């Protein structure tokens, strides 16, 4: 006999699953060698959500969200120590991903520590339909040679996103340059900018 839970409308159950599957800080495994851990080695895996294993019906309903989502975080431990981590439920298979969170927690972009790796991830995830970006770095001006280099990196970043042919929705959280919106609105049918940050660091509730 099935649980009364399944008498709820599917839309309500999916909303419950969405809250249940939210990633937390403890879900990330941060490393200084992301290429080795996430791309070159055996498939990276974490345990499946326990709820998913309680019945075949729940397994079927949760399967797409569980296997189709992942979060990519760049974590700052001082100026020169940038660690990259993924949070997943189950096995990280890039070709199955339909939704990816990109979370940058540092005060400055430090593009060289993560941008090429992000590009390698995107190359392996051609089916991404939704990209959620939580951006902590402070805005950078376009005056001076360092700032001009930063703008080139911004253009490279937007170009990587533009390479996602199946992309339908980009959500930006944080203070980003208006020029990004101009570029990205040519890339995806829907680009949404929220001026607040979605991600919260430990102790910042």
Coordinates of N, CA and C in Angstrom, one line a residue:
X1 N 0.8 -1.2 0.0 CA 0.0 0.0 0.0 C 0.9 1.3 0.0
X2 N 0.6 2.2 -0.9 CA 1.4 3.4 -1.0 C 1.2 4.3 0.1
X3 N 2.2 5.1 0.4 CA 2.1 6.2 1.4 C 1.1 7.3 1.0
X4 N 0.4 7.8 2.0 CA -0.5 9.0 1.7 C 0.2 10.2 1.1
X5 N 1.5 10.2 1.2 CA 2.4 11.2 0.6 C 2.1 11.3 -0.9
X6 N 1.8 10.2 -1.5 CA 1.7 10.2 -3.0 C 0.3 10.7 -3.4
X7 N -0.6 10.9 -2.4 CA -1.9 11.5 -2.7 C -1.8 13.1 -2.9
X8 N -0.6 13.6 -2.5 CA -0.4 15.0 -2.8 C -0.2 15.3 -4.3
X9 N -0.6 16.4 -4.8 CA -0.3 16.7 -6.2 C 1.2 16.7 -6.5
X10 N 1.5 16.2 -7.7 CA 2.9 16.1 -8.1 C 3.7 17.4 -7.9
X11 N 3.0 18.5 -8.3 CA 3.7 19.8 -8.1 C 4.1 20.1 -6.7
X12 N 3.3 19.7 -5.7 CA 3.6 19.9 -4.3 C 4.7 18.9 -3.9
X13 N 4.7 17.7 -4.4 CA 5.8 16.8 -4.1 C 7.1 17.2 -4.6
X14 N 7.1 17.8 -5.8 CA 8.3 18.3 -6.4 C 8.9 19.5 -5.6
X15 N 8.0 20.3 -5.1 CA 8.4 21.4 -4.3 C 9.1 20.9 -3.0
X16 N 8.5 19.8 -2.4 CA 9.1 19.2 -1.2 C 10.5 18.6 -1.6
X17 N 10.6 18.0 -2.7 CA 11.9 17.4 -3.1 C 12.9 18.5 -3.3
X18 N 12.5 19.6 -3.8 CA 13.4 20.7 -4.1 C 14.1 21.2 -2.8
X19 N 13.3 21.3 -1.7 CA 13.8 21.7 -0.4 C 14.7 20.6 0.2
X20 N 14.2 19.4 0.0 CA 15.0 18.2 0.5 C 16.4 18.1 -0.1
X21 N 16.5 18.4 -1.3 CA 17.8 18.2 -2.1 C 18.7 19.4 -2.1
X22 N 18.3 20.5 -1.3 CA 19.2 21.7 -1.3 C 20.6 21.3 -0.8
X23 N 21.6 21.8 -1.4 CA 23.0 21.5 -1.0 C 23.4 22.3 0.2
X24 N 24.3 21.7 1.0 CA 24.7 22.4 2.2 C 26.3 22.4 2.2
X25 N 26.9 23.2 3.1 CA 28.4 23.2 3.1 C 29.0 21.9 3.3
X26 N 28.4 21.0 4.0 CA 29.0 19.7 4.3 C 28.9 18.8 3.1
X27 N 28.2 19.2 2.0 CA 28.1 18.4 0.8 C 29.3 18.5 -0.1
X28 N 30.1 19.6 0.1 CA 31.2 19.8 -0.8 C 32.5 19.1 -0.3
X29 N 33.2 18.7 -1.3 CA 34.6 18.2 -1.0 C 35.6 19.0 -1.7
X30 N 36.2 20.0 -1.0 CA 37.0 21.0 -1.7 C 38.4 20.4 -1.9
X31 N 39.0 20.8 -3.0 CA 40.4 20.3 -3.3 C 41.2 21.3 -4.0
X32 N 42.5 21.2 -3.9 CA 43.4 22.0 -4.7 C 43.7 21.3 -6.1
X33 N 43.2 20.1 -6.3 CA 43.5 19.4 -7.5 C 42.1 19.0 -8.1
X34 N 41.3 19.9 -8.5 CA 40.0 19.5 -9.1 C 40.1 18.7 -10.4
X35 N 41.1 19.0 -11.2 CA 41.2 18.3 -12.5 C 41.3 16.8 -12.2
X36 N 42.2 16.5 -11.2 CA 42.4 15.1 -10.8 C 41.2 14.4 -10.2
X37 N 40.6 15.2 -9.2 CA 39.5 14.6 -8.4 C 38.2 14.4 -9.3
X38 N 37.9 15.5 -10.1 CA 36.6 15.5 -10.7 C 36.6 15.1 -12.2
X39 N 37.7 15.3 -12.9 CA 37.7 15.1 -14.3 C 38.5 13.9 -14.8
X40 N 39.7 13.7 -14.3 CA 40.7 12.7 -14.8 C 40.6 11.4 -14.0
X41 N 40.1 11.4 -12.8 CA 40.0 10.1 -12.0 C 38.7 9.4 -12.3
X42 N 38.4 8.4 -11.4 CA 37.2 7.7 -11.5 C 36.0 8.6 -11.2
X43 N 34.8 8.3 -11.7 CA 33.7 9.2 -11.5 C 33.5 9.5 -10.0
X44 N 33.4 10.8 -9.7 CA 33.2 11.3 -8.3 C 31.8 10.9 -7.8
X45 N 31.7 10.4 -6.6 CA 30.4 10.0 -6.1 C 30.2 10.3 -4.7
X46 N 29.0 10.6 -4.3 CA 28.5 10.7 -2.9 C 27.3 9.9 -2.7
X47 N 26.9 9.6 -1.5 CA 25.7 8.7 -1.3 C 24.4 9.3 -1.9
X48 N 23.6 8.4 -2.3 CA 22.2 8.9 -2.8 C 21.4 9.4 -1.6
X49 N 20.5 10.3 -1.8 CA 19.6 10.7 -0.6 C 18.9 9.5 -0.1
X50 N 18.8 9.4 1.2 CA 18.2 8.2 1.9 C 16.7 8.1 1.5
X51 N 16.0 9.2 1.3 CA 14.6 9.1 0.9 C 14.4 8.4 -0.4
X52 N 15.4 8.6 -1.3 CA 15.3 8.0 -2.6 C 15.3 6.5 -2.6
X53 N 15.9 6.0 -1.5 CA 16.1 4.5 -1.4 C 15.0 3.8 -0.7
X54 N 13.9 4.6 -0.3 CA 12.9 4.0 0.5 C 11.8 3.3 -0.3
X55 N 11.7 3.7 -1.6 CA 10.7 3.0 -2.4 C 11.0 3.2 -3.9
X56 N 10.5 2.3 -4.8 CA 10.7 2.5 -6.2 C 10.1 3.8 -6.7
X57 N 8.9 4.1 -6.2 CA 8.1 5.2 -6.6 C 9.0 6.5 -6.3
X58 N 9.5 6.6 -5.1 CA 10.3 7.8 -4.8 C 11.6 7.8 -5.6
X59 N 12.2 6.6 -5.9 CA 13.4 6.6 -6.7 C 13.1 7.2 -8.1
X60 N 12.0 6.8 -8.7 CA 11.7 7.3 -10.0 C 11.4 8.8 -10.0
X61 N 10.7 9.3 -9.0 CA 10.4 10.7 -8.9 C 11.6 11.6 -8.6
X62 N 12.5 11.1 -7.8 CA 13.7 11.9 -7.5 C 14.8 11.8 -8.4
X63 N 14.8 10.7 -9.3 CA 15.9 10.4 -10.1 C 16.4 11.5 -11.0
X64 N 15.5 12.2 -11.7 CA 16.0 13.2 -12.6 C 16.6 14.4 -11.9
X65 N 16.0 14.8 -10.8 CA 16.6 15.9 -10.0 C 17.9 15.5 -9.4
X66 N 18.0 14.3 -8.8 CA 19.2 13.9 -8.2 C 20.4 13.8 -9.1
X67 N 20.1 13.2 -10.3 CA 21.2 12.9 -11.2 C 21.5 14.1 -12.2
X68 N 20.5 15.0 -12.2 CA 20.6 16.1 -13.1 C 21.1 17.4 -12.6
X69 N 21.5 17.4 -11.3 CA 21.9 18.7 -10.6 C 23.3 18.5 -9.9
X70 N 24.0 19.6 -9.9 CA 25.3 19.7 -9.1 C 25.6 21.1 -8.8
X71 N 26.5 21.3 -7.8 CA 26.9 22.6 -7.4 C 28.4 22.7 -7.4
X72 N 29.0 23.7 -8.0 CA 30.4 23.9 -8.2 C 30.8 25.2 -7.4
X73 N 31.7 25.0 -6.4 CA 32.0 26.1 -5.5 C 33.5 26.4 -5.5
X74 N 33.8 27.7 -5.6 CA 35.2 28.2 -5.5 C 35.3 28.8 -4.1
X75 N 36.1 28.2 -3.2 CA 36.2 28.6 -1.8 C 37.6 29.3 -1.6
X76 N 37.5 30.4 -0.9 CA 38.8 31.1 -0.6 C 39.3 30.8 0.8
X77 N 40.6 30.4 0.9 CA 41.3 30.2 2.1 C 42.5 31.1 2.1
X78 N 42.3 32.4 2.0 CA 43.4 33.3 1.9 C 43.6 33.7 0.5
X79 N 44.5 34.7 0.2 CA 44.7 35.2 -1.1 C 45.1 34.2 -2.1
X80 N 46.0 33.3 -1.8 CA 46.6 32.4 -2.8 C 46.0 31.0 -2.7
X81 N 45.1 30.7 -1.8 CA 44.6 29.4 -1.6 C 43.1 29.4 -2.1
X82 N 42.9 28.9 -3.3 CA 41.6 28.8 -3.8 C 41.2 27.3 -4.0
X83 N 40.2 26.8 -3.4 CA 39.9 25.4 -3.5 C 38.5 25.3 -4.3
X84 N 38.4 24.2 -5.1 CA 37.2 24.0 -5.8 C 36.6 22.7 -5.3
X85 N 35.3 22.8 -5.2 CA 34.5 21.6 -4.7 C 33.2 21.4 -5.5
X86 N 32.8 20.2 -5.6 CA 31.5 19.8 -6.1 C 30.6 19.3 -5.0
X87 N 29.3 19.6 -5.1 CA 28.3 18.9 -4.3 C 27.4 18.2 -5.2
X88 N 27.2 16.9 -4.9 CA 26.3 16.1 -5.8 C 25.6 15.1 -4.9
X89 N 24.5 14.6 -5.4 CA 23.8 13.4 -4.8 C 24.1 12.3 -5.8
X90 N 24.7 11.2 -5.3 CA 25.0 10.1 -6.2 C 26.3 10.3 -7.0
X91 N 26.4 9.9 -8.2 CA 27.6 9.9 -9.1 C 27.5 11.2 -9.9
X92 N 28.6 11.9 -10.0 CA 28.7 13.1 -10.8 C 29.0 12.7 -12.3
X93 N 28.0 12.8 -13.1 CA 28.1 12.5 -14.5 C 27.7 13.8 -15.3
X94 N 28.7 14.4 -15.9 CA 28.5 15.7 -16.4 C 27.5 15.7 -17.6
X95 N 27.5 14.6 -18.4 CA 26.6 14.5 -19.5 C 25.1 14.5 -19.1
X96 N 24.8 14.1 -17.8 CA 23.5 14.1 -17.3 C 23.0 15.4 -16.7
X97 N 23.9 16.3 -16.5 CA 23.6 17.5 -15.7 C 22.6 18.4 -16.6
X98 N 21.6 18.9 -16.0 CA 20.7 19.9 -16.6 C 20.7 21.2 -15.8
X99 N 21.1 21.1 -14.6 CA 21.2 22.3 -13.7 C 22.5 22.4 -12.9
X100 N 23.2 23.5 -13.0 CA 24.4 23.7 -12.3 C 24.4 25.0 -11.5
X101 N 24.9 24.9 -10.3 CA 25.1 26.1 -9.5 C 26.6 26.4 -9.5
X102 N 27.0 27.7 -9.7 CA 28.3 28.1 -9.7 C 28.4 29.1 -8.5
X103 N 29.2 28.8 -7.5 CA 29.2 29.7 -6.3 C 30.7 30.2 -6.1
X104 N 30.8 31.5 -6.2 CA 32.1 32.1 -5.9 C 32.1 32.9 -4.6
X105 N 32.9 32.5 -3.6 CA 32.8 33.1 -2.3 C 33.9 34.1 -2.0
X106 N 34.9 34.3 -2.9 CA 36.0 35.2 -2.7 C 35.6 36.6 -2.9
X107 N 36.5 37.5 -2.3 CA 36.2 39.0 -2.5 C 36.6 39.5 -3.9
X108 N 37.6 38.8 -4.5 CA 38.0 39.1 -5.8 C 37.8 37.9 -6.8
X109 N 37.6 38.1 -8.1 CA 37.3 37.0 -8.9 C 38.4 35.9 -9.0
X110 N 39.7 36.4 -9.0 CA 40.8 35.4 -9.2 C 40.6 34.4 -10.3
X111 N 40.3 34.9 -11.5 CA 39.9 34.1 -12.6 C 40.8 32.9 -12.9
X112 N 42.1 33.2 -12.8 CA 43.0 32.1 -13.2 C 42.9 30.9 -12.3
X113 N 42.3 31.0 -11.1 CA 42.3 29.8 -10.2 C 41.1 28.9 -10.5
X114 N 40.2 29.3 -11.4 CA 39.0 28.4 -11.6 C 38.4 28.5 -13.0
X115 N 38.7 29.6 -13.8 CA 37.9 29.8 -15.0 C 38.2 28.6 -16.1
X116 N 39.5 28.2 -16.2 CA 39.7 27.2 -17.2 C 39.1 25.8 -16.8
X117 N 39.0 25.6 -15.5 CA 38.4 24.4 -15.0 C 36.9 24.5 -15.3
X118 N 36.3 25.6 -15.0 CA 34.9 25.8 -15.3 C 34.6 25.5 -16.8
X119 N 35.5 26.0 -17.7 CA 35.3 25.7 -19.1 C 35.4 24.3 -19.4
X120 N 36.3 23.5 -18.7 CA 36.4 22.1 -19.0 C 35.1 21.4 -18.5
X121 N 34.5 21.9 -17.4 CA 33.3 21.3 -16.9 C 32.1 21.5 -17.9
X122 N 32.0 22.7 -18.4 CA 31.0 23.1 -19.4 C 31.1 22.2 -20.7
X123 N 32.3 22.0 -21.1 CA 32.6 21.2 -22.3 C 32.0 19.8 -22.1
X124 N 32.0 19.3 -20.9 CA 31.5 17.9 -20.6 C 30.0 17.9 -20.2
X125 N 29.4 19.1 -20.2 CA 28.0 19.1 -19.7 C 27.2 19.8 -20.8
X126 N 27.0 19.2 -22.0 CA 26.4 19.9 -23.1 C 24.8 20.0 -22.9
X127 N 24.3 19.3 -21.9 CA 22.8 19.3 -21.8 C 22.3 20.3 -20.7
X128 N 23.2 21.1 -20.2 CA 22.8 22.1 -19.2 C 21.7 23.0 -19.7
X129 N 20.6 23.1 -18.9 CA 19.5 24.0 -19.3 C 19.4 25.2 -18.4
X130 N 19.9 25.0 -17.1 CA 19.8 26.1 -16.1 C 21.1 26.3 -15.4
X131 N 21.6 27.5 -15.4 CA 22.8 27.9 -14.7 C 22.5 28.9 -13.6
X132 N 22.8 28.6 -12.4 CA 22.6 29.5 -11.3 C 24.0 30.0 -10.8
X133 N 24.2 31.3 -10.8 CA 25.5 31.8 -10.4 C 25.4 32.7 -9.2
X134 N 26.1 32.4 -8.1 CA 26.1 33.2 -6.9 C 27.4 33.9 -6.8
X135 N 27.5 35.2 -7.0 CA 28.7 35.9 -7.2 C 29.0 36.8 -6.0
X136 N 30.1 36.5 -5.3 CA 30.5 37.3 -4.1 C 31.5 38.4 -4.4
X137 N 32.4 38.2 -5.5 CA 33.4 39.2 -5.7 C 32.9 40.6 -5.9
X138 N 33.6 41.6 -5.4 CA 33.2 43.0 -5.6 C 33.4 43.5 -7.0
X139 N 32.6 44.5 -7.4 CA 32.7 45.0 -8.8 C 34.1 45.5 -9.1
X140 N 34.5 45.4 -10.3 CA 35.8 45.9 -10.8 C 35.6 46.9 -11.9
X141 N 36.3 48.0 -11.8 CA 36.1 49.1 -12.8 C 36.8 48.7 -14.1
X142 N 36.7 49.5 -15.2 CA 37.3 49.2 -16.5 C 38.4 50.2 -16.8
X143 N 39.0 50.7 -15.7 CA 40.1 51.7 -15.9 C 41.4 51.0 -15.4
X144 N 42.5 51.2 -16.2 CA 43.8 50.6 -15.9 C 44.0 49.3 -16.5
X145 N 45.3 48.8 -16.6 CA 45.6 47.6 -17.3 C 45.1 46.4 -16.6
X146 N 45.1 46.4 -15.3 CA 44.6 45.2 -14.6 C 43.1 45.0 -14.8
X147 N 42.4 46.2 -14.8 CA 41.0 46.1 -15.0 C 40.6 45.7 -16.4
X148 N 41.5 46.1 -17.4 CA 41.3 45.6 -18.8 C 41.5 44.1 -18.9
X149 N 42.4 43.6 -18.2 CA 42.6 42.1 -18.1 C 41.4 41.5 -17.6
X150 N 40.9 42.1 -16.5 CA 39.7 41.5 -15.9 C 38.5 41.5 -16.9
X151 N 38.4 42.5 -17.7 CA 37.3 42.5 -18.6 C 37.4 41.4 -19.7
X152 N 38.7 41.2 -20.1 CA 38.9 40.1 -21.0 C 38.5 38.7 -20.4
X153 N 38.8 38.6 -19.1 CA 38.4 37.3 -18.4 C 36.8 37.3 -18.3
X154 N 36.2 38.4 -18.1 CA 34.7 38.4 -18.1 C 34.2 38.0 -19.4
X155 N 34.8 38.5 -20.5 CA 34.3 38.1 -21.8 C 34.6 36.6 -22.1
X156 N 35.7 36.1 -21.6 CA 35.9 34.6 -21.7 C 34.9 33.8 -20.9
X157 N 34.5 34.3 -19.7 CA 33.5 33.7 -18.9 C 32.2 33.7 -19.6
X158 N 31.8 34.8 -20.1 CA 30.5 34.9 -20.9 C 30.5 34.0 -22.1
X159 N 31.7 33.9 -22.7 CA 31.8 33.0 -23.9 C 31.6 31.6 -23.6
X160 N 32.2 31.2 -22.4 CA 32.0 29.8 -22.0 C 30.5 29.5 -21.8
X161 N 29.8 30.4 -21.2 CA 28.3 30.2 -21.0 C 27.6 30.2 -22.3
X162 N 28.0 31.1 -23.2 CA 27.4 31.1 -24.5 C 27.6 29.8 -25.3
X163 N 28.6 29.0 -25.0 CA 28.8 27.7 -25.7 C 27.8 26.7 -25.3
X164 N 27.0 26.9 -24.3 CA 25.9 26.0 -23.9 C 24.7 26.1 -24.7
X165 N 24.6 25.3 -25.7 CA 23.5 25.4 -26.7 C 22.1 25.1 -26.2
X166 N 22.0 24.3 -25.2 CA 20.7 23.9 -24.6 C 20.3 24.9 -23.5
X167 N 21.1 25.9 -23.1 CA 20.9 26.7 -22.0 C 19.6 27.5 -22.2
X168 N 18.7 27.5 -21.2 CA 17.4 28.2 -21.3 C 17.3 29.3 -20.2
X169 N 18.0 29.1 -19.1 CA 17.8 30.1 -18.0 C 19.1 30.3 -17.2
X170 N 19.4 31.6 -17.0 CA 20.6 31.9 -16.2 C 20.0 32.8 -15.0
X171 N 20.3 32.4 -13.8 CA 20.0 33.1 -12.6 C 21.3 33.7 -12.0
X172 N 21.4 35.0 -11.9 CA 22.5 35.6 -11.3 C 22.1 36.2 -9.9
X173 N 22.9 35.9 -8.9 CA 22.8 36.4 -7.6 C 24.0 37.2 -7.2
X174 N 23.9 38.5 -6.8 CA 25.0 39.2 -6.4 C 25.2 40.5 -7.2
X175 N 26.3 41.2 -6.9 CA 26.5 42.5 -7.6 C 27.4 42.2 -8.8
X176 N 26.8 42.2 -10.0 CA 27.6 41.9 -11.2 C 27.5 43.2 -12.2
X177 N 28.5 43.3 -13.1 CA 28.5 44.4 -14.0 C 27.3 44.3 -15.0
X178 N 26.7 45.5 -15.3 CA 25.6 45.5 -16.2 C 26.0 44.9 -17.6
X179 N 27.3 45.1 -18.0 CA 27.7 44.6 -19.3 C 27.5 43.1 -19.4
X180 N 27.6 42.3 -18.2 CA 27.3 40.9 -18.3 C 25.9 40.6 -18.8
X181 N 25.0 41.3 -18.3 CA 23.6 41.1 -18.6 C 23.4 41.3 -20.1
X182 N 24.0 42.3 -20.7 CA 23.9 42.6 -22.1 C 24.4 41.5 -22.9
X183 N 25.6 40.9 -22.5 CA 26.1 39.8 -23.2 C 25.3 38.5 -23.1
X184 N 24.9 38.2 -21.9 CA 24.2 37.0 -21.6 C 22.8 36.9 -22.1
X185 N 22.2 38.1 -22.2 CA 20.8 38.1 -22.8 C 20.8 37.6 -24.2
X186 N 21.9 37.6 -24.9 CA 22.1 37.1 -26.2 C 22.3 35.6 -26.2
X187 N 22.5 35.0 -25.1 CA 22.9 33.6 -24.9 C 21.7 32.7 -24.6
X188 N 20.9 33.2 -23.6 CA 19.8 32.3 -23.1 C 18.5 33.1 -23.2
X189 N 17.4 32.4 -23.4 CA 16.1 33.0 -23.6 C 15.7 33.8 -22.3
X190 N 16.2 33.4 -21.1 CA 15.8 34.0 -19.9 C 17.0 34.2 -19.0
X191 N 17.3 35.5 -18.7 CA 18.4 35.8 -17.8 C 17.8 36.7 -16.7
X192 N 18.0 36.3 -15.4 CA 17.4 36.9 -14.3 C 18.5 37.3 -13.3
X193 N 18.5 38.6 -12.9 CA 19.5 39.1 -12.0 C 18.8 39.5 -10.6
X194 N 19.3 38.9 -9.6 CA 18.9 39.3 -8.2 C 20.1 40.0 -7.5
X195 N 19.9 41.1 -7.0 CA 21.0 41.9 -6.4 C 21.5 41.3 -5.1
X196 N 20.7 40.5 -4.4 CA 21.1 39.9 -3.2 C 21.8 38.6 -3.5
X197 N 22.6 38.0 -2.5 CA 23.2 36.7 -2.7 C 22.3 35.6 -2.2
X198 N 22.4 34.5 -2.9 CA 21.6 33.4 -2.5 C 22.3 32.5 -1.5
X199 N 23.6 32.3 -1.7 CA 24.4 31.4 -0.9 C 24.8 32.1 0.4
X200 N 24.9 31.4 1.5 CA 25.2 31.9 2.8 C 26.4 31.2 3.3
X201 N 27.5 31.9 3.7 CA 28.6 31.3 4.3 C 28.3 30.9 5.7
X202 N 29.1 29.9 6.3 CA 28.8 29.4 7.6 C 28.8 30.6 8.6
X203 N 27.8 30.6 9.5 CA 27.7 31.7 10.5 C 27.0 32.9 10.0
X204 N 26.6 33.0 8.7 CA 25.9 34.1 8.2 C 24.5 33.7 7.8
X205 N 23.6 33.7 8.8 CA 22.3 33.2 8.6 C 21.3 34.4 8.3

